[in-house]
Amino acid sequence: MVDRVSGRRPHSPLPQSGRTSSLVNETKSANRNQPPASVGQRTDTRSASPTHTAKAFASPRSTNVQDTQLRKINSVNSILNISTYKFVPLPDAAVLRELLLQRANALHLKGTILLAEEGINLFLAGPEWYVRGFVAQLHGDARFADIAPKESWSDTQPFKKMLCKVKREIIRMDHPTIQPARGRAPAVAPATVKRWLDQGHDDNGRPVVTLDTRNDYEVDAGTFNGAIDWRLTKFTEFPQAVRDHKAELEDKTVVSFCTGGIRCEKAAILMHELGLEHVYQIEGGILKYFEEVGGAHYSGGCFVFDERRAVDAQLKAAPELVNPDA
């Protein structure tokens, strides 16, 4: 049988639990003398460990040996958390859901994968080589070959279960004419944003303002110093908020931002359509900014949608930064 999404033949189920134990030990041995990758450092997904692991767990069959090995792995290794998205036409989203859920469960990953005809948005966590094995498989689909997840680390699994859902939009805006897959709004690198904020203007001397496109409770956990905050309660309120405040943004360079960049993909396009000329999005959002330049010009942490609640500028869990009622 040929995989309907990737065009590859699926890996065969494990004939017995002993093979799983052997492959886990092989993976641990291959990695024993390798320090964990630092945040932002890409591990070669062609290495033996992630690839062998992905093959070993291509079947969703679970055994007591697998569960025992997984508990041991989780107790001695940090958990790799990844987030990524891509706006790309996915007419086969329903079929893709079944495939990705099977792969994630086979690798004992937890988190959420959202699929829609407009693209994919995912947050996953698990032992490093299992996560990298999943990403390697994802790269096997040409539509996702250029996906480069943002990474952070935690001591424990921040998700309770594995979900994979098909939605109308991977980030709901209720504005169907906004389709990032047809063309992105201009993005600016985190280092450039820092430089602009350091000097107080962009490279053309135009005043720079930062615009937070997130919900109010997310902003309360931390944001850029002096950022514009419209106290949104949901992203579908953003289009009207732009119309109401458009005059305040004219003649300025607007740098929009959100957690990982996905909301700004739509927000920046909308602002351009409404006639605001100098609008950018931070490439990779707050998490990428933290990863590349740290917490300069930023106060607090970044709200995340898992049990960590928030991460600080070092991408470490910082739940104390979040209002307990949020």
Coordinates of C-alpha atoms in Angstrom, one line a residue:
M1 CA 0.0 0.0 0.0
V2 CA 1.3 3.5 -0.9
D3 CA 1.0 6.4 1.4
R4 CA -1.7 8.6 -0.2
V5 CA -0.1 11.8 1.0
S6 CA 3.7 11.3 0.7
G7 CA 3.6 8.8 -2.1
R8 CA 5.8 6.5 -0.1
R9 CA 5.2 3.0 1.1
P10 CA 4.4 3.0 4.8
H11 CA 6.8 1.3 7.2
S12 CA 5.9 -2.2 8.3
P13 CA 4.4 -2.7 11.8
L14 CA 6.8 -4.1 14.3
P15 CA 6.7 -7.9 14.4
Q16 CA 7.5 -8.0 18.1
S17 CA 8.1 -5.7 21.0
G18 CA 11.7 -6.7 21.3
R19 CA 12.6 -4.8 18.1
T20 CA 11.2 -1.6 19.7
S21 CA 13.4 -2.1 22.8
S22 CA 16.4 -2.7 20.6
L23 CA 15.9 0.4 18.5
V24 CA 15.3 2.6 21.5
N25 CA 18.6 1.3 22.9
E26 CA 20.3 1.9 19.6
T27 CA 19.0 5.5 19.5
K28 CA 20.1 6.2 23.0
S29 CA 23.5 4.8 22.3
A30 CA 23.9 6.9 19.2
N31 CA 23.1 10.0 21.2
R32 CA 24.9 9.2 24.4
N33 CA 27.9 11.3 23.6
Q34 CA 26.1 14.1 21.8
P35 CA 25.0 17.1 23.9
P36 CA 21.4 18.2 23.4
A37 CA 20.9 20.7 20.6
S38 CA 20.6 24.2 21.9
V39 CA 17.6 26.4 21.1
G40 CA 17.7 27.3 17.5
Q41 CA 20.4 24.7 16.6
R42 CA 19.2 22.3 13.9
T43 CA 20.1 18.7 14.3
D44 CA 20.7 16.8 11.0
T45 CA 17.5 14.9 10.5
R46 CA 19.4 12.5 8.3
S47 CA 21.3 11.1 11.3
A48 CA 20.6 7.5 12.3
S49 CA 18.8 8.2 15.5
P50 CA 15.7 10.2 14.3
T51 CA 15.3 8.2 11.1
H52 CA 15.6 4.8 12.7
T53 CA 13.2 5.9 15.4
A54 CA 10.7 7.2 12.9
K55 CA 10.8 3.9 11.1
A56 CA 10.5 1.9 14.2
F57 CA 7.4 3.7 15.3
A58 CA 5.6 4.1 12.0
S59 CA 2.9 1.8 13.3
P60 CA 0.5 3.0 16.0
R61 CA 0.8 -0.4 17.8
S62 CA 1.8 0.1 21.4
T63 CA 3.4 -2.4 23.7
N64 CA 4.2 -2.5 27.4
V65 CA 7.9 -2.5 26.4
Q66 CA 7.4 0.7 24.4
D67 CA 5.6 2.4 27.3
T68 CA 8.3 1.3 29.8
Q69 CA 11.1 2.6 27.5
L70 CA 9.2 5.9 27.0
R71 CA 8.8 6.5 30.8
K72 CA 12.6 5.9 31.2
I73 CA 13.4 8.3 28.3
N74 CA 11.1 11.1 29.7
S75 CA 12.7 10.7 33.1
V76 CA 16.3 11.3 31.9
N77 CA 16.0 13.6 28.9
S78 CA 14.6 17.1 28.3
I79 CA 11.5 17.4 26.2
L80 CA 11.8 19.1 22.9
N81 CA 8.9 21.5 22.1
I82 CA 8.3 22.6 18.5
S83 CA 5.8 24.9 16.8
T84 CA 5.4 25.7 13.2
Y85 CA 2.9 26.6 10.5
K86 CA 2.6 27.0 6.8
F87 CA -0.1 28.4 4.6
V88 CA -0.3 26.0 1.7
P89 CA -3.3 24.6 -0.1
L90 CA -4.3 21.3 1.5
P91 CA -7.4 19.9 -0.3
D92 CA -6.7 16.5 1.3
A93 CA -6.7 17.8 4.9
A94 CA -9.1 15.1 6.1
V95 CA -6.8 12.3 4.7
L96 CA -3.7 14.1 6.1
R97 CA -5.3 14.2 9.5
E98 CA -5.4 10.5 9.8
L99 CA -1.9 10.0 8.6
L100 CA -0.3 12.7 10.9
L101 CA -2.3 11.5 13.9
Q102 CA -1.1 7.9 13.3
R103 CA 2.5 9.1 13.0
A104 CA 2.4 11.3 16.1
N105 CA 0.8 8.6 18.2
A106 CA 3.3 6.0 17.0
L107 CA 6.1 8.2 18.2
H108 CA 4.3 8.9 21.5
L109 CA 4.2 12.7 20.8
K110 CA 1.6 15.0 22.4
G111 CA 0.3 18.3 21.3
T112 CA -2.0 19.7 18.7
I113 CA -2.0 19.7 14.9
L114 CA -4.5 21.9 13.1
L115 CA -5.3 21.4 9.4
A116 CA -7.4 23.3 7.0
E117 CA -7.6 23.9 3.3
E118 CA -5.4 26.9 3.9
G119 CA -2.5 25.1 5.6
I120 CA -1.1 23.5 8.8
N121 CA -0.4 24.8 12.3
L122 CA 1.2 22.5 14.9
F123 CA 2.5 22.4 18.4
L124 CA 4.2 19.1 19.5
A125 CA 6.4 17.9 22.3
G126 CA 8.3 14.7 23.1
P127 CA 11.8 13.2 23.4
E128 CA 14.1 14.9 21.0
W129 CA 14.8 12.1 18.5
Y130 CA 11.1 11.2 18.3
V131 CA 10.2 14.8 17.6
R132 CA 12.9 15.1 15.0
G133 CA 11.8 11.8 13.4
F134 CA 8.3 13.2 13.0
V135 CA 9.7 16.4 11.4
A136 CA 11.8 14.2 9.0
Q137 CA 8.7 12.4 7.9
L138 CA 6.8 15.6 7.5
H139 CA 9.6 16.9 5.2
G140 CA 8.8 13.9 3.0
D141 CA 5.7 15.7 1.8
A142 CA 6.9 18.3 -0.8
R143 CA 4.4 20.8 0.6
F144 CA 6.1 20.8 4.0
A145 CA 9.7 20.3 2.8
D146 CA 10.7 23.8 3.9
I147 CA 9.1 23.8 7.3
A148 CA 11.6 24.8 10.0
P149 CA 10.0 24.5 13.5
K150 CA 10.8 26.9 16.3
E151 CA 12.2 25.0 19.3
S152 CA 12.3 25.2 23.0
W153 CA 13.0 22.8 25.9
S154 CA 11.1 21.7 29.0
D155 CA 11.8 19.2 31.8
T156 CA 8.3 17.7 31.5
Q157 CA 5.7 17.0 28.8
P158 CA 3.6 20.2 28.6
F159 CA 0.7 18.6 26.7
K160 CA -1.8 16.1 28.1
K161 CA -2.8 14.4 24.9
M162 CA -2.4 14.3 21.1
L163 CA -5.0 16.1 19.0
C164 CA -5.2 16.4 15.2
K165 CA -8.2 18.5 13.9
V166 CA -9.5 19.7 10.6
K167 CA -10.7 23.3 10.8
R168 CA -12.1 25.9 8.5
E169 CA -9.0 28.1 9.2
I170 CA -5.8 27.3 11.0
I171 CA -6.1 30.7 12.6
R172 CA -9.6 32.1 12.6
M173 CA -10.1 35.6 11.3
D174 CA -13.4 35.2 9.5
H175 CA -12.0 37.2 6.6
P176 CA -11.9 34.8 3.6
T177 CA -10.3 37.2 1.2
I178 CA -7.1 37.1 3.3
Q179 CA -5.1 34.1 1.9
P180 CA -1.4 34.1 2.8
A181 CA -0.7 31.2 0.6
R182 CA -1.1 33.5 -2.4
G183 CA 1.5 35.9 -1.1
R184 CA 2.9 37.1 2.2
A185 CA 3.1 40.5 3.6
P186 CA 6.7 41.8 4.1
A187 CA 8.6 40.3 7.1
V188 CA 11.5 41.7 9.0
A189 CA 14.1 39.8 10.8
P190 CA 14.3 39.9 14.7
A191 CA 17.8 41.5 14.6
T192 CA 16.5 44.3 12.3
V193 CA 13.5 44.9 14.6
K194 CA 15.9 45.3 17.6
R195 CA 18.1 47.7 15.6
W196 CA 15.1 49.8 14.7
L197 CA 13.9 49.9 18.3
D198 CA 17.5 50.8 19.4
Q199 CA 17.6 53.8 17.1
G200 CA 13.9 54.7 17.4
H201 CA 13.2 54.7 13.7
D202 CA 13.5 52.5 10.6
D203 CA 16.3 52.8 8.0
N204 CA 14.4 55.6 6.3
G205 CA 14.0 57.6 9.4
R206 CA 10.3 56.8 9.8
P207 CA 9.0 56.3 13.4
V208 CA 8.5 52.7 14.4
V209 CA 5.6 51.3 16.4
T210 CA 5.0 47.7 17.5
L211 CA 1.5 46.3 17.2
D212 CA 0.5 43.3 19.4
T213 CA -2.1 41.2 17.5
R214 CA -2.7 38.8 20.4
N215 CA -5.6 38.5 22.9
D216 CA -5.6 40.7 26.0
Y217 CA -4.7 37.9 28.4
E218 CA -1.7 36.9 26.3
V219 CA -0.5 40.5 26.2
D220 CA -0.7 40.7 30.0
A221 CA 2.0 38.0 30.3
G222 CA 4.4 40.2 28.4
T223 CA 4.9 42.4 25.3
F224 CA 7.2 44.8 23.7
N225 CA 7.8 48.0 25.6
G226 CA 5.3 50.6 24.4
A227 CA 3.5 48.2 22.1
I228 CA 0.0 49.1 20.8
D229 CA -2.5 46.9 22.5
W230 CA -6.2 47.0 21.4
R231 CA -7.3 44.6 24.2
L232 CA -8.7 42.1 21.7
T233 CA -10.6 39.2 23.2
K234 CA -10.4 37.1 20.0
F235 CA -8.6 37.5 16.7
T236 CA -11.8 38.0 14.7
E237 CA -12.0 41.5 16.4
F238 CA -8.7 42.5 14.7
P239 CA -10.2 43.7 11.3
Q240 CA -12.6 46.2 12.9
A241 CA -9.9 47.3 15.4
V242 CA -7.6 48.2 12.4
R243 CA -10.4 50.2 10.8
D244 CA -11.1 52.1 14.1
H245 CA -7.4 53.0 14.6
K246 CA -6.1 53.3 11.1
A247 CA -5.4 57.0 11.3
E248 CA -3.1 56.4 14.3
L249 CA -0.9 54.2 12.2
E250 CA -0.5 56.3 9.1
D251 CA 3.0 57.7 8.4
K252 CA 4.5 55.2 10.7
T253 CA 6.3 51.9 10.2
V254 CA 4.1 49.3 11.9
V255 CA 5.8 46.1 13.1
S256 CA 3.1 43.6 13.9
F257 CA 3.8 40.6 16.1
C258 CA 2.3 37.6 17.8
T259 CA 3.5 34.4 19.4
G260 CA 4.9 32.5 16.5
G261 CA 3.9 34.6 13.5
I262 CA 0.8 33.0 12.2
R263 CA -1.7 35.7 13.2
C264 CA 0.6 38.4 11.7
E265 CA 0.5 36.6 8.4
K266 CA -3.1 37.6 8.1
A267 CA -3.0 40.8 10.1
A268 CA -0.2 42.4 8.0
I269 CA -2.0 41.5 4.7
L270 CA -5.2 43.0 6.0
M271 CA -3.5 46.3 7.0
H272 CA -1.9 46.5 3.5
E273 CA -5.3 46.0 1.9
L274 CA -6.8 48.8 4.1
G275 CA -4.2 51.2 2.8
L276 CA -1.4 51.2 5.4
E277 CA 1.8 51.2 3.4
H278 CA 4.6 50.5 5.8
V279 CA 3.5 47.4 7.6
Y280 CA 5.8 44.4 8.5
Q281 CA 5.5 41.3 10.6
I282 CA 8.3 39.9 12.8
E283 CA 9.6 36.8 11.1
G284 CA 8.9 33.9 13.5
G285 CA 7.0 36.1 16.0
I286 CA 8.0 36.6 19.6
L287 CA 9.5 33.1 20.0
K288 CA 11.9 33.7 17.2
Y289 CA 12.8 37.1 18.5
F290 CA 13.6 35.6 21.9
E291 CA 15.7 32.9 20.2
E292 CA 17.7 35.2 18.1
V293 CA 18.1 38.5 20.1
G294 CA 16.8 37.7 23.6
G295 CA 14.5 40.1 25.5
A296 CA 15.7 43.5 24.4
H297 CA 12.9 46.1 24.4
Y298 CA 10.5 43.4 25.8
S299 CA 9.0 43.1 29.3
G300 CA 7.7 39.9 30.7
G301 CA 7.3 36.6 28.9
C302 CA 5.4 35.1 26.0
F303 CA 2.1 33.3 26.7
V304 CA 2.0 29.8 25.2
F305 CA -0.9 27.4 24.9
D306 CA 0.3 24.5 26.9
E307 CA 1.0 23.7 30.6
R308 CA 4.1 25.9 30.7
R309 CA 1.7 28.8 30.4
A310 CA 4.5 31.2 29.4
V311 CA 8.2 31.2 28.5
D312 CA 10.8 33.8 29.3
A313 CA 13.3 35.4 27.0
Q314 CA 15.5 32.3 27.4
L315 CA 12.6 30.2 26.2
K316 CA 12.3 28.6 29.7
A317 CA 9.0 27.9 31.3
A318 CA 7.8 30.8 33.3
P319 CA 4.2 30.1 34.5
E320 CA 4.5 32.8 37.2
L321 CA 4.2 35.5 34.5
V322 CA 0.6 34.5 33.8
N323 CA -2.4 35.7 35.7
P324 CA -3.8 32.5 37.3
D325 CA -7.3 33.5 36.1
A326 CA -6.2 33.8 32.5

